[in-house]
Short mmCIF file of N, CA, C and O in Angstrom, two decimals:
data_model
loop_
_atom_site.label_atom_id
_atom_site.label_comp_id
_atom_site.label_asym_id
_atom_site.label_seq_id
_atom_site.Cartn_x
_atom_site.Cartn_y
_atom_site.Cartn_z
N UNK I 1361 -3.68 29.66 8.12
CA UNK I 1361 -4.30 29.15 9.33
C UNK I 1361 -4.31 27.62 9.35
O UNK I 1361 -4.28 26.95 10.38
N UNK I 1362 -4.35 27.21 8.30
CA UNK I 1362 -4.37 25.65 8.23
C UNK I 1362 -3.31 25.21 7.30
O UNK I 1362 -3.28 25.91 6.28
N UNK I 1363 -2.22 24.02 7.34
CA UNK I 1363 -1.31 23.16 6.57
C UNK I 1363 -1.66 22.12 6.07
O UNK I 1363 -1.59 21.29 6.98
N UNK I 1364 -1.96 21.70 5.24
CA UNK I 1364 -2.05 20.30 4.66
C UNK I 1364 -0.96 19.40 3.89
O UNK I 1364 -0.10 20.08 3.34
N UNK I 1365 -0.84 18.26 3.76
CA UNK I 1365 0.26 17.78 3.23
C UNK I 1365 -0.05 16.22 3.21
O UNK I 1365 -0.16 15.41 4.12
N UNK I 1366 -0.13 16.13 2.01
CA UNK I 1366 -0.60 14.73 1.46
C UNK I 1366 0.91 14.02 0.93
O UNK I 1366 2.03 14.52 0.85
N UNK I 1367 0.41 12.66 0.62
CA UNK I 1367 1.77 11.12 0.81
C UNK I 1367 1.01 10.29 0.86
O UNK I 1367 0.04 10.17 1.61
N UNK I 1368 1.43 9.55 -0.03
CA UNK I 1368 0.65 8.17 -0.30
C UNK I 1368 1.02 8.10 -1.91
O UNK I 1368 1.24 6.92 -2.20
N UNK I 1369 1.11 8.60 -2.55
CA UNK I 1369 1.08 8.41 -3.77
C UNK I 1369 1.74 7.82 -4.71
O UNK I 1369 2.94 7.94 -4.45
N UNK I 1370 1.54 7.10 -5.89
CA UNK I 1370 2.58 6.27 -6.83
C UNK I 1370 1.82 5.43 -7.65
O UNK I 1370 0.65 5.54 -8.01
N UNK I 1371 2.91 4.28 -7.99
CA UNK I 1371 2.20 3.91 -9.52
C UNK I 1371 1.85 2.35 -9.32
O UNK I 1371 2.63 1.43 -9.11
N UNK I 1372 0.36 2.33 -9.45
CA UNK I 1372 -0.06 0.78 -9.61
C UNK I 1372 -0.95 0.39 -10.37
O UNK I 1372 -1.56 1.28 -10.97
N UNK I 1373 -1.33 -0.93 -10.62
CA UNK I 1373 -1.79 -1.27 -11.82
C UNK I 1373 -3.22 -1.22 -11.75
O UNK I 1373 -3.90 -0.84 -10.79
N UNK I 1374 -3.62 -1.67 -12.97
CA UNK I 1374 -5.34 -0.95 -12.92
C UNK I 1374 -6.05 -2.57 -12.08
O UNK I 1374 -5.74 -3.76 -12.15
N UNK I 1375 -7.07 -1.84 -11.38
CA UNK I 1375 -7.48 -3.23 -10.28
C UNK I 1375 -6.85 -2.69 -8.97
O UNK I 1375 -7.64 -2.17 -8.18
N UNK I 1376 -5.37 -2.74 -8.60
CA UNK I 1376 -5.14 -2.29 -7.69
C UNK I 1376 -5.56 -1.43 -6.66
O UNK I 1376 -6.48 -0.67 -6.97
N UNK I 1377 -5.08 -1.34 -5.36
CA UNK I 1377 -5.37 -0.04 -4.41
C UNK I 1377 -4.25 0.94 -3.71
O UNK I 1377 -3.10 0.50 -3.63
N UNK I 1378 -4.48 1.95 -3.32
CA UNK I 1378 -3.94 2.83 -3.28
C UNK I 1378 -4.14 3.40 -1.32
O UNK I 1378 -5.35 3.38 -1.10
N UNK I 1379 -3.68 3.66 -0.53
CA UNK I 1379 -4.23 4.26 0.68
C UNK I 1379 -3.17 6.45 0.67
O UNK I 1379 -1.98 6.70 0.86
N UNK I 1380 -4.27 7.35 0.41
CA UNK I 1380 -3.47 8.41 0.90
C UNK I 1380 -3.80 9.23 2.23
O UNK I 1380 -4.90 8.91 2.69
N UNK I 1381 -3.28 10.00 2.79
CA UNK I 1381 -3.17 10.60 3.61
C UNK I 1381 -2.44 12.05 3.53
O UNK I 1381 -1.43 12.43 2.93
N UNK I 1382 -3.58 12.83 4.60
CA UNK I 1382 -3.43 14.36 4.54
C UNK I 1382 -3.44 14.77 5.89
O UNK I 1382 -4.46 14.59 6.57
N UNK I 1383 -2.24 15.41 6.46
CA UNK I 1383 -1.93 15.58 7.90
C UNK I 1383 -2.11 16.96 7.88
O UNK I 1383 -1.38 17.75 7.29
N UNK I 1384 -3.30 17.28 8.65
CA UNK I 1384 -3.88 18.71 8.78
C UNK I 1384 -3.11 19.52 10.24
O UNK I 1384 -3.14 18.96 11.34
N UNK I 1385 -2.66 20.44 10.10
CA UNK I 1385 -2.50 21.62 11.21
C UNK I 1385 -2.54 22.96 10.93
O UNK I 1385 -2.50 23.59 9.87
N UNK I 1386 -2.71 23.50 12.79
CA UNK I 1386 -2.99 24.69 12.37
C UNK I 1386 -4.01 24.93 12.98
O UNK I 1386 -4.47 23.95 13.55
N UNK I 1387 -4.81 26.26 13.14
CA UNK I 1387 -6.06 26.87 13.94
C UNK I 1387 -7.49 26.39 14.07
O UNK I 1387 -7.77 25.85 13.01
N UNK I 1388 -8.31 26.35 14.76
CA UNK I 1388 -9.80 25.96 14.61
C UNK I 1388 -9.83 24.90 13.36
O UNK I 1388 -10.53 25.21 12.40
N UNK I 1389 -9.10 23.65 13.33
CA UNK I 1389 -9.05 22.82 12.25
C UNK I 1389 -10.88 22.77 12.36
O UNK I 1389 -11.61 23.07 11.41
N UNK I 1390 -11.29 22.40 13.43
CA UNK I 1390 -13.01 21.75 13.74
C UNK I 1390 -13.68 22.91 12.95
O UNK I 1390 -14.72 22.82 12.29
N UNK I 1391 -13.15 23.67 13.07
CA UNK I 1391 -14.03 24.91 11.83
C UNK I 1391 -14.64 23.86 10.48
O UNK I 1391 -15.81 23.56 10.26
N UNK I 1392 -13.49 23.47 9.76
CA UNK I 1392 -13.59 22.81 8.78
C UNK I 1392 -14.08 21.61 8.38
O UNK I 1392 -14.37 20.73 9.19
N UNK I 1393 -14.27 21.42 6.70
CA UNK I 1393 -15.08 20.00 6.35
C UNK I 1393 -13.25 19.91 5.72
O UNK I 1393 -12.41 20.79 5.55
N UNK I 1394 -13.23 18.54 5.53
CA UNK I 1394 -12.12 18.48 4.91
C UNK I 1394 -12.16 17.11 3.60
O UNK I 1394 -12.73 16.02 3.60
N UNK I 1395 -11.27 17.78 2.59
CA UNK I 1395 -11.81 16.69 1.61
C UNK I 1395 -10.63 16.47 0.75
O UNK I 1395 -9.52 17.00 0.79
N UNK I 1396 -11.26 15.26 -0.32
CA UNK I 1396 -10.19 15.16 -1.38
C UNK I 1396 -10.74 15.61 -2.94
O UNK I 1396 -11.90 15.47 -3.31
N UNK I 1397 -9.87 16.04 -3.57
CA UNK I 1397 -10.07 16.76 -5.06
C UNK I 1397 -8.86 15.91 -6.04
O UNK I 1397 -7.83 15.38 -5.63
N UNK I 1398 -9.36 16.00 -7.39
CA UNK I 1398 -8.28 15.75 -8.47
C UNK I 1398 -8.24 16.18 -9.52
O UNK I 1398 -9.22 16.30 -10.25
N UNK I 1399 -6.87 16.54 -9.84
CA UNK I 1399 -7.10 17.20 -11.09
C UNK I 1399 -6.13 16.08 -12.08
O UNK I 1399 -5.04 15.72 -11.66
N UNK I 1400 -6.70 15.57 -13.49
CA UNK I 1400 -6.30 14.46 -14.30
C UNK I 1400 -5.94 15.45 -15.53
O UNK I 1400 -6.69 16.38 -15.80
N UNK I 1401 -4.53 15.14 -16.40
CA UNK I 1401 -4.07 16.40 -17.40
C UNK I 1401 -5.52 16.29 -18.50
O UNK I 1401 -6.29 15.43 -18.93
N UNK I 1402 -5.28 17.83 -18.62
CA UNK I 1402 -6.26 18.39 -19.21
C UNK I 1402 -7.51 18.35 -18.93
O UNK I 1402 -8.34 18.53 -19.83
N UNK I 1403 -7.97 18.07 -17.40
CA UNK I 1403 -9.28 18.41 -16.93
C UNK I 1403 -8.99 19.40 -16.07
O UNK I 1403 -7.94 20.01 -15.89
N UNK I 1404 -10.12 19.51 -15.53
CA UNK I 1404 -10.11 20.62 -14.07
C UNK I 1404 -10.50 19.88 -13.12
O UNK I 1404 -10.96 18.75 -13.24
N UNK I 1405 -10.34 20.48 -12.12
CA UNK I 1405 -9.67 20.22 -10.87
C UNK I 1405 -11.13 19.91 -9.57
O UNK I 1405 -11.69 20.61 -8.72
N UNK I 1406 -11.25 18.54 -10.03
CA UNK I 1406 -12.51 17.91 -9.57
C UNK I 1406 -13.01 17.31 -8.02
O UNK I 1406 -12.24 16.54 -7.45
N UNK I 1407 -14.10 17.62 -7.48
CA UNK I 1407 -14.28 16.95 -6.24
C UNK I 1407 -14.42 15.10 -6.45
O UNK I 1407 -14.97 14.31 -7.23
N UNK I 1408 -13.68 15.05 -5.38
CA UNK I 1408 -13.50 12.92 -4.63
C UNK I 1408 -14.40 13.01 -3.91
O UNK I 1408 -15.45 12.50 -4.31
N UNK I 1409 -14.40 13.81 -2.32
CA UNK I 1409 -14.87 13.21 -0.87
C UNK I 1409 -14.63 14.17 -0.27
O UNK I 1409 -13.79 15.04 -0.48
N UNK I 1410 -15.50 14.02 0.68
CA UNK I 1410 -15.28 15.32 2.01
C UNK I 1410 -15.79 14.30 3.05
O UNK I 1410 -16.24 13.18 2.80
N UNK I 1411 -15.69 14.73 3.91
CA UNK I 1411 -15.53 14.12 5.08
C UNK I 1411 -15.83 15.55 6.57
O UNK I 1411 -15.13 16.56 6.57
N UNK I 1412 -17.02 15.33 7.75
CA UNK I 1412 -17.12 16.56 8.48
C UNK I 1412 -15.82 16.38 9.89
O UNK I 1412 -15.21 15.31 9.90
N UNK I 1413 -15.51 17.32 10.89
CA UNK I 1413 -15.08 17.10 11.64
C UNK I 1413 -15.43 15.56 12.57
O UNK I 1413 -14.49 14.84 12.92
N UNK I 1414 -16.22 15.36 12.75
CA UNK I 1414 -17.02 14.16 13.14
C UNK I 1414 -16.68 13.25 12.69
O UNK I 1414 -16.14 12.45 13.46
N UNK I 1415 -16.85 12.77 10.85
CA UNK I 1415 -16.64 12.06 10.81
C UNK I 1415 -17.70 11.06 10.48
O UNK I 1415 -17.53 9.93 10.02
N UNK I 1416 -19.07 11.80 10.85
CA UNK I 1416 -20.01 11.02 10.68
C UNK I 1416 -20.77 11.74 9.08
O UNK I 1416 -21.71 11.03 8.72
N UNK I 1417 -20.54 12.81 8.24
CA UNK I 1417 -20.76 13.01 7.14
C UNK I 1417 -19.69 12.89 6.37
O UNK I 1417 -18.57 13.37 6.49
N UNK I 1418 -20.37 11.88 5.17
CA UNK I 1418 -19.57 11.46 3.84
C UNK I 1418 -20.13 12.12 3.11
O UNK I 1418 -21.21 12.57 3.46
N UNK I 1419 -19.61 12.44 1.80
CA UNK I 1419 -19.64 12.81 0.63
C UNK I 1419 -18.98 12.18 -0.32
O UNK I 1419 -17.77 12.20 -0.13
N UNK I 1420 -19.38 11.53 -1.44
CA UNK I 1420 -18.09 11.10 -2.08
C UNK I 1420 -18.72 11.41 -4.08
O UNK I 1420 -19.88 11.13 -4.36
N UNK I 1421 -18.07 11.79 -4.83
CA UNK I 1421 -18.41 11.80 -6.41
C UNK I 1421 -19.15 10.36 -6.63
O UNK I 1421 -19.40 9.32 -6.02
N UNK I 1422 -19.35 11.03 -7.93
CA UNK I 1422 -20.24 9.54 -8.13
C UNK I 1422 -19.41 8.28 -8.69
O UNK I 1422 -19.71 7.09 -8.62
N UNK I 1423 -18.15 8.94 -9.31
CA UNK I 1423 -17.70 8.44 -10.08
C UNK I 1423 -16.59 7.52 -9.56
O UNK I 1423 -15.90 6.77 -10.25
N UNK I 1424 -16.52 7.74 -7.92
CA UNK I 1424 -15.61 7.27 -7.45
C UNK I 1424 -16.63 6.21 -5.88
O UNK I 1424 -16.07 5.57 -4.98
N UNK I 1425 -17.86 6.36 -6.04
CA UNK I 1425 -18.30 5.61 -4.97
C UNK I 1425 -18.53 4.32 -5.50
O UNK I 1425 -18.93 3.93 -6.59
N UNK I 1426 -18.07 3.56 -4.12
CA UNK I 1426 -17.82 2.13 -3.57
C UNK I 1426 -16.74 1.83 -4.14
O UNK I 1426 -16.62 0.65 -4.48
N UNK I 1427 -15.59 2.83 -4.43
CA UNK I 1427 -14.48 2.18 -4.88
C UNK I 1427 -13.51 3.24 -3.34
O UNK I 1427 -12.52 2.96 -2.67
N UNK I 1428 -14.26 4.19 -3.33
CA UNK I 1428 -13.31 4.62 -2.38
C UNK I 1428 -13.73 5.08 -1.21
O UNK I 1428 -14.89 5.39 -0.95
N UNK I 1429 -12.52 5.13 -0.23
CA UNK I 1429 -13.60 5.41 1.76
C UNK I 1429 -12.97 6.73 1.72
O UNK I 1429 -12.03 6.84 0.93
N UNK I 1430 -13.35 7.87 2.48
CA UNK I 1430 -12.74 8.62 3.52
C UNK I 1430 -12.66 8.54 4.51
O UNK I 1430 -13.74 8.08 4.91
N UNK I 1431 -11.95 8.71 5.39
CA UNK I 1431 -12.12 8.86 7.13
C UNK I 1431 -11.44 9.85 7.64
O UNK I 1431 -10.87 10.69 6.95
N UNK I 1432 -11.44 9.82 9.02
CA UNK I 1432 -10.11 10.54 9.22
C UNK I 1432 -10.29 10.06 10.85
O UNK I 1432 -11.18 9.44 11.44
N UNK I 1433 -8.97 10.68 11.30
CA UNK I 1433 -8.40 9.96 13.00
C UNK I 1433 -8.05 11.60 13.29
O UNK I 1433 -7.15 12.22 12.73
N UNK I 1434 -9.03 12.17 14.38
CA UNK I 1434 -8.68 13.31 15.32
C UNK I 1434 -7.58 13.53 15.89
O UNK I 1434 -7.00 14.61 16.00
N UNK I 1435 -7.25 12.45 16.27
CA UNK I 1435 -6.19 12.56 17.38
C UNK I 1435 -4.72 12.74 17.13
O UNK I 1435 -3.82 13.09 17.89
N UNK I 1436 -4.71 12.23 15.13
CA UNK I 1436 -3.72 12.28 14.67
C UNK I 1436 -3.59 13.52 13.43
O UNK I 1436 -2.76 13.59 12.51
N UNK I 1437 -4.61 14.37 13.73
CA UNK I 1437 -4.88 15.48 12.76
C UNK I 1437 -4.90 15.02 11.30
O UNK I 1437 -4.53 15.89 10.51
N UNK I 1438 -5.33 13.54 10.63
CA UNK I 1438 -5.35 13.30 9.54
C UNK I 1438 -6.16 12.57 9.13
O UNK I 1438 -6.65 11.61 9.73
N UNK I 1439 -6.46 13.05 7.70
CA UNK I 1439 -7.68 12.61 6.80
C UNK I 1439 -7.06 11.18 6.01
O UNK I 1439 -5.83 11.22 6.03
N UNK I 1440 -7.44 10.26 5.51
CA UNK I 1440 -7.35 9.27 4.76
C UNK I 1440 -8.57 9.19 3.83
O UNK I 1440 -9.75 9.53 3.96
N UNK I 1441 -7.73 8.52 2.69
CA UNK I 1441 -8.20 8.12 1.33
C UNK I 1441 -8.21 6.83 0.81
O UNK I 1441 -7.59 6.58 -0.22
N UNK I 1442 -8.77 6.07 1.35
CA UNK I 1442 -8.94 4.62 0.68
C UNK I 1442 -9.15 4.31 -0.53
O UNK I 1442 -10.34 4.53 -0.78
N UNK I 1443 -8.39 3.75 -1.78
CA UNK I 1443 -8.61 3.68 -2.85
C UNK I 1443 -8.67 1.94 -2.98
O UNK I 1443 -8.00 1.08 -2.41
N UNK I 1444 -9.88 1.84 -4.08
CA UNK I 1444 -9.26 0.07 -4.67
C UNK I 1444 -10.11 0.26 -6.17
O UNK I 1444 -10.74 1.11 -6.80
N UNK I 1445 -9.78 -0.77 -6.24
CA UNK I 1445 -10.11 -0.78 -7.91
C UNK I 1445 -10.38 0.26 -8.76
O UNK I 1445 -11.35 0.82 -9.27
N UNK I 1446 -8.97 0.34 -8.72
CA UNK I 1446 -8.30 1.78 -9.28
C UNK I 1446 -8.18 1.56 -10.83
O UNK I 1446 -7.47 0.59 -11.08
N UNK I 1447 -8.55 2.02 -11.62
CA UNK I 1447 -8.73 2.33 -12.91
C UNK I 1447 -7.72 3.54 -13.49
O UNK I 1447 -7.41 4.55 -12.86
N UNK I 1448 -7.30 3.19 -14.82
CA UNK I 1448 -6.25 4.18 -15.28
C UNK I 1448 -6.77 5.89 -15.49
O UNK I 1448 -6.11 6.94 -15.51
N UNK I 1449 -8.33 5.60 -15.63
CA UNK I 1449 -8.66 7.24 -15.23
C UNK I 1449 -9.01 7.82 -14.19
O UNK I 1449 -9.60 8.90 -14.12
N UNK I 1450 -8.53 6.89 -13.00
CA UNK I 1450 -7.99 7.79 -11.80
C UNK I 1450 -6.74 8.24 -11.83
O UNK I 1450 -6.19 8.75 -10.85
N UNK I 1451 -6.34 8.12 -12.67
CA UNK I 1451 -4.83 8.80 -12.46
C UNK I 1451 -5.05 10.37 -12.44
O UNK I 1451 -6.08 10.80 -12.96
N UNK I 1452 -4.28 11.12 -11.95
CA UNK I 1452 -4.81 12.58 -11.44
C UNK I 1452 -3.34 12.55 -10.70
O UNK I 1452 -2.46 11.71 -10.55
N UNK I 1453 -3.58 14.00 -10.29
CA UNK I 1453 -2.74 14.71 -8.80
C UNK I 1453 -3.73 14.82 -7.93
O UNK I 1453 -4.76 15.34 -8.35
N UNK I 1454 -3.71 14.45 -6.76
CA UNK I 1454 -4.93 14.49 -5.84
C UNK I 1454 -4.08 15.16 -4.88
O UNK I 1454 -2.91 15.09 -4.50
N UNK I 1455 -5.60 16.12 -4.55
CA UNK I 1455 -5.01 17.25 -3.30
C UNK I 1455 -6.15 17.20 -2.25
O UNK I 1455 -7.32 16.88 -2.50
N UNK I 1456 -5.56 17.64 -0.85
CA UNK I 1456 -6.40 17.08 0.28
C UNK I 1456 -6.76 19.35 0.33
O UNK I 1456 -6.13 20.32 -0.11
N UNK I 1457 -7.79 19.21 0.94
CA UNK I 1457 -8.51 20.43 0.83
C UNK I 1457 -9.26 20.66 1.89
O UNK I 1457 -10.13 19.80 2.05
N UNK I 1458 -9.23 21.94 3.10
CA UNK I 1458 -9.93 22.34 4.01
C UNK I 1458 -10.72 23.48 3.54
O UNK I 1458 -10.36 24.44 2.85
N UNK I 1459 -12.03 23.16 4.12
CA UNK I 1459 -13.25 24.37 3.58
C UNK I 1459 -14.01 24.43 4.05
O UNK I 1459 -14.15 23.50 4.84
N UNK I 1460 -15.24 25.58 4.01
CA UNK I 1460 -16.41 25.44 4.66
C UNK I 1460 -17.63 25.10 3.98
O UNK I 1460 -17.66 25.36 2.78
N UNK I 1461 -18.51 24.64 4.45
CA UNK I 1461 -19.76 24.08 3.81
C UNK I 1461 -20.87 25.00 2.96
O UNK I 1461 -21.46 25.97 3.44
N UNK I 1462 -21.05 24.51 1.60
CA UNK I 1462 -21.55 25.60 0.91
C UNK I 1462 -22.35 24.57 0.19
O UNK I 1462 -21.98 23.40 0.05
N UNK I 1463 -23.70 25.19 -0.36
CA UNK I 1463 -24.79 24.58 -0.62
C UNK I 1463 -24.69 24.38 -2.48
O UNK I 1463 -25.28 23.56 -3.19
N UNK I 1464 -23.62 25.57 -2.89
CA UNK I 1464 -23.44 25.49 -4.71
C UNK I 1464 -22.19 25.41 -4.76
O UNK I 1464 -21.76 26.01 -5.74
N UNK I 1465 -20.98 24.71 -3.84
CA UNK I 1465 -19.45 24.43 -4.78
C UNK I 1465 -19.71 22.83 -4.87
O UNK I 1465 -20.62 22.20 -4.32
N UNK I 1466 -18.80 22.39 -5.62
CA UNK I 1466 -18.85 20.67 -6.12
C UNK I 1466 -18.83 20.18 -4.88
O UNK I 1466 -18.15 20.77 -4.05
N UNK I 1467 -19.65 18.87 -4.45
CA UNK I 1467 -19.37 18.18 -3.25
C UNK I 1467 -19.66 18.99 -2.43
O UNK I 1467 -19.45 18.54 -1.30
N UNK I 1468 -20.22 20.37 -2.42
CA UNK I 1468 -21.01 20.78 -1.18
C UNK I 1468 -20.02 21.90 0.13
O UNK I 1468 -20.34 22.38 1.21
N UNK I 1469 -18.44 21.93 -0.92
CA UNK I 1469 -17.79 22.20 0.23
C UNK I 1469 -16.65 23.37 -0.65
O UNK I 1469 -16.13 23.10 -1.73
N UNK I 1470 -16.49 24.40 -0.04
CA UNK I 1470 -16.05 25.67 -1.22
C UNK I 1470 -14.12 25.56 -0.09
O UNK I 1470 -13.81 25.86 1.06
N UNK I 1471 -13.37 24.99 -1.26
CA UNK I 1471 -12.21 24.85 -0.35
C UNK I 1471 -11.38 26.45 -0.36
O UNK I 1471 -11.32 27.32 -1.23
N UNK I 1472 -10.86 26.36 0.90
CA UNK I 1472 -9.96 27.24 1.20
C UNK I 1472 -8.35 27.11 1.58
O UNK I 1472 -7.70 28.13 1.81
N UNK I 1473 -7.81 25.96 1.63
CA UNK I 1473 -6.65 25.51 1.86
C UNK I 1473 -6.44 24.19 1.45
O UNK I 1473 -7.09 23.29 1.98
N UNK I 1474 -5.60 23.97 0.55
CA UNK I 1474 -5.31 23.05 -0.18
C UNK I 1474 -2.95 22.82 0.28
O UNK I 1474 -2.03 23.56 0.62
N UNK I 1475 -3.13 21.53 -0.01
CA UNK I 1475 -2.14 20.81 0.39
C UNK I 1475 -1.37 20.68 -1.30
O UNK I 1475 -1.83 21.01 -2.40
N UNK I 1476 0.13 20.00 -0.89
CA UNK I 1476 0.64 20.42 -2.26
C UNK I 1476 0.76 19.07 -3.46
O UNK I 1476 1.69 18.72 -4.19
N UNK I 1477 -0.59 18.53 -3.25
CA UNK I 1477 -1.15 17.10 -4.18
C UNK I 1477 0.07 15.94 -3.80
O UNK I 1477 1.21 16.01 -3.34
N UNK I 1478 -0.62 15.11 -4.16
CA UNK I 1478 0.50 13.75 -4.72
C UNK I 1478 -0.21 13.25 -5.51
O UNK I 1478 -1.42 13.05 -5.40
N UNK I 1479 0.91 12.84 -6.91
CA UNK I 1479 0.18 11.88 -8.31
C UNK I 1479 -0.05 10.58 -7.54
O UNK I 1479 0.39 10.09 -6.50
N UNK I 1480 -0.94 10.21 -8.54
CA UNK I 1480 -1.48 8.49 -8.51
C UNK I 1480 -1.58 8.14 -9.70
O UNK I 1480 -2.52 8.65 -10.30
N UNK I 1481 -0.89 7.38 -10.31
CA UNK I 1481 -0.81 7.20 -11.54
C UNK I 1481 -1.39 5.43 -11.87
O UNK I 1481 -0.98 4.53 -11.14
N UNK I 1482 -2.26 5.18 -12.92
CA UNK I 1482 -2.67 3.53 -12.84
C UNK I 1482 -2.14 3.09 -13.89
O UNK I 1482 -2.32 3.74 -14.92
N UNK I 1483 -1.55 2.18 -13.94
CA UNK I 1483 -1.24 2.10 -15.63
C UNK I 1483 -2.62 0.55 -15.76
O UNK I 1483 -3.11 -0.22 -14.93
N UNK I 1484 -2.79 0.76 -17.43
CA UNK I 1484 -3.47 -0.35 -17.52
C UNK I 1484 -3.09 -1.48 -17.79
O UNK I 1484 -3.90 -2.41 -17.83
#
Protein backbone atom coordinates (compact mmCIF):
# COMPACT_ATOMS: atom_id res chain seq x y z
CA UNK A 1 0.00 0.00 0.00
CA UNK A 2 2.78 2.32 0.56
CA UNK A 3 6.56 2.71 -1.42
CA UNK A 4 9.32 4.27 0.10
CA UNK A 5 12.66 5.01 -1.32
CA UNK A 6 15.39 6.83 0.24
CA UNK A 7 18.81 8.84 -1.59
CA UNK A 8 20.90 10.97 -0.08
CA UNK A 9 23.46 8.89 1.11
CA UNK A 10 27.48 8.70 1.15
CA UNK A 11 30.65 9.35 2.69
CA UNK A 12 31.68 12.45 4.75
CA UNK A 13 33.83 13.45 7.29
CA UNK A 14 33.14 13.55 10.95
CA UNK A 15 31.73 17.33 11.67
CA UNK A 16 30.16 17.27 8.41
CA UNK A 17 26.39 17.16 7.14
CA UNK A 18 24.44 15.02 5.35
CA UNK A 19 20.62 15.94 3.81
CA UNK A 20 18.36 12.46 3.05
CA UNK A 21 15.24 11.98 1.56
CA UNK A 22 12.30 9.44 1.37
CA UNK A 23 9.70 9.77 -1.48
CA UNK A 24 6.54 8.16 -0.14
CA UNK A 25 3.60 6.66 -2.47
CA UNK A 26 0.82 4.86 -2.55
CA UNK A 27 -2.72 4.67 -0.52
CA UNK A 28 -4.06 6.74 2.52
CA UNK A 29 -0.26 7.91 2.91
CA UNK A 30 -2.21 10.58 5.77
CA UNK A 31 -3.00 7.28 7.55
CA UNK A 32 0.60 7.33 8.52
CA UNK A 33 3.44 8.78 10.95
CA UNK A 34 6.45 8.51 8.96
CA UNK A 35 10.01 8.21 10.18
CA UNK A 36 13.67 7.51 10.08
CA UNK A 37 15.49 4.30 11.64
CA UNK A 38 19.23 2.92 11.58
CA UNK A 39 20.74 0.08 11.72
CA UNK A 40 24.96 0.48 12.45
CA UNK A 41 26.94 -3.28 11.86
CA UNK A 42 26.30 -5.26 14.64
CA UNK A 43 23.51 -3.33 16.30
CA UNK A 44 19.85 -3.46 15.75
CA UNK A 45 17.90 -1.61 13.92
CA UNK A 46 17.23 1.68 15.86
CA UNK A 47 14.69 4.63 15.93
CA UNK A 48 16.11 8.55 14.50
CA UNK A 49 12.68 10.59 14.02
CA UNK A 50 9.22 10.44 13.09
CA UNK A 51 7.57 13.06 11.92
CA UNK A 52 3.10 13.21 11.81
CA UNK A 53 1.24 13.85 8.56
CA UNK A 54 1.11 17.53 9.61
CA UNK A 55 4.15 17.96 10.32
CA UNK A 56 3.60 19.62 13.39
CA UNK A 57 4.77 16.38 15.66
CA UNK A 58 8.51 15.66 16.08
CA UNK A 59 10.06 12.93 17.60
CA UNK A 60 13.59 12.55 17.44
CA UNK A 61 16.24 9.83 19.68
CA UNK A 62 18.12 11.28 22.09
CA UNK A 63 21.11 10.53 20.70
CA UNK A 64 20.63 12.29 17.65
CA UNK A 65 18.78 15.62 18.93
CA UNK A 66 19.92 19.06 17.86
CA UNK A 67 22.09 17.47 15.47
CA UNK A 68 19.29 16.45 13.31
CA UNK A 69 15.71 17.99 11.69
CA UNK A 70 12.90 16.04 10.13
CA UNK A 71 10.35 17.53 7.95
CA UNK A 72 8.61 16.70 5.21
CA UNK A 73 6.80 18.65 1.98
CA UNK A 74 3.08 17.18 1.18
CA UNK A 75 2.93 18.20 -1.97
CA UNK A 76 5.98 16.40 -2.95
CA UNK A 77 5.11 13.10 -1.05
CA UNK A 78 8.54 13.36 0.83
CA UNK A 79 10.08 13.14 4.14
CA UNK A 80 13.61 14.74 4.76
CA UNK A 81 16.46 14.15 7.07
CA UNK A 82 18.67 16.88 8.02
CA UNK A 83 21.91 15.76 9.32
CA UNK A 84 25.08 17.95 10.72
CA UNK A 85 27.62 17.22 12.95
CA UNK A 86 27.82 13.95 11.95
CA UNK A 87 30.00 11.76 13.97
CA UNK A 88 31.59 8.38 12.84
CA UNK A 89 28.91 6.53 14.97
CA UNK A 90 26.33 7.66 12.82
CA UNK A 91 27.40 5.67 10.30
CA UNK A 92 24.49 3.09 9.82
CA UNK A 93 22.11 2.16 6.79
CA UNK A 94 19.26 4.42 7.40
CA UNK A 95 15.80 3.48 6.33
CA UNK A 96 12.76 5.81 5.96
CA UNK A 97 9.66 3.89 7.59
CA UNK A 98 5.71 4.32 7.42
CA UNK A 99 3.64 3.30 10.58
CA UNK A 100 1.06 3.80 12.92
CA UNK A 101 1.22 5.35 16.29
CA UNK A 102 1.81 3.09 19.19
CA UNK A 103 2.32 3.98 22.77
CA UNK A 104 5.29 0.80 23.42
CA UNK A 105 7.42 0.59 19.89
CA UNK A 106 10.78 2.83 19.95
CA UNK A 107 9.92 6.47 19.12
CA UNK A 108 6.31 5.83 19.65
CA UNK A 109 5.65 4.55 16.15
CA UNK A 110 5.36 0.51 15.25
CA UNK A 111 6.61 0.63 11.43
CA UNK A 112 4.95 -1.12 8.73
CA UNK A 113 6.68 -0.23 5.47
CA UNK A 114 10.07 0.40 5.20
CA UNK A 115 12.11 1.70 2.11
CA UNK A 116 15.30 -0.05 0.83
CA UNK A 117 17.95 2.14 3.28
CA UNK A 118 20.88 4.18 2.06
CA UNK A 119 24.45 3.97 3.96
CA UNK A 120 25.93 7.08 5.52
CA UNK A 121 29.13 6.40 6.29
CA UNK A 122 31.50 9.23 8.54
CA UNK A 123 34.89 8.61 8.52
CA UNK A 124 36.85 10.22 11.36
Amino acid sequence: QVQLVESGGGLVQAGGSLNLSCVASGRALSTYVVGWFRQAPGKERDFVAVISWSGYSLKYADVVNGRFTISRDNAKNTVYLKMSSLTPEDTAVYYCAAGFASATAQGGVMPRYWGQGTQVTVSS
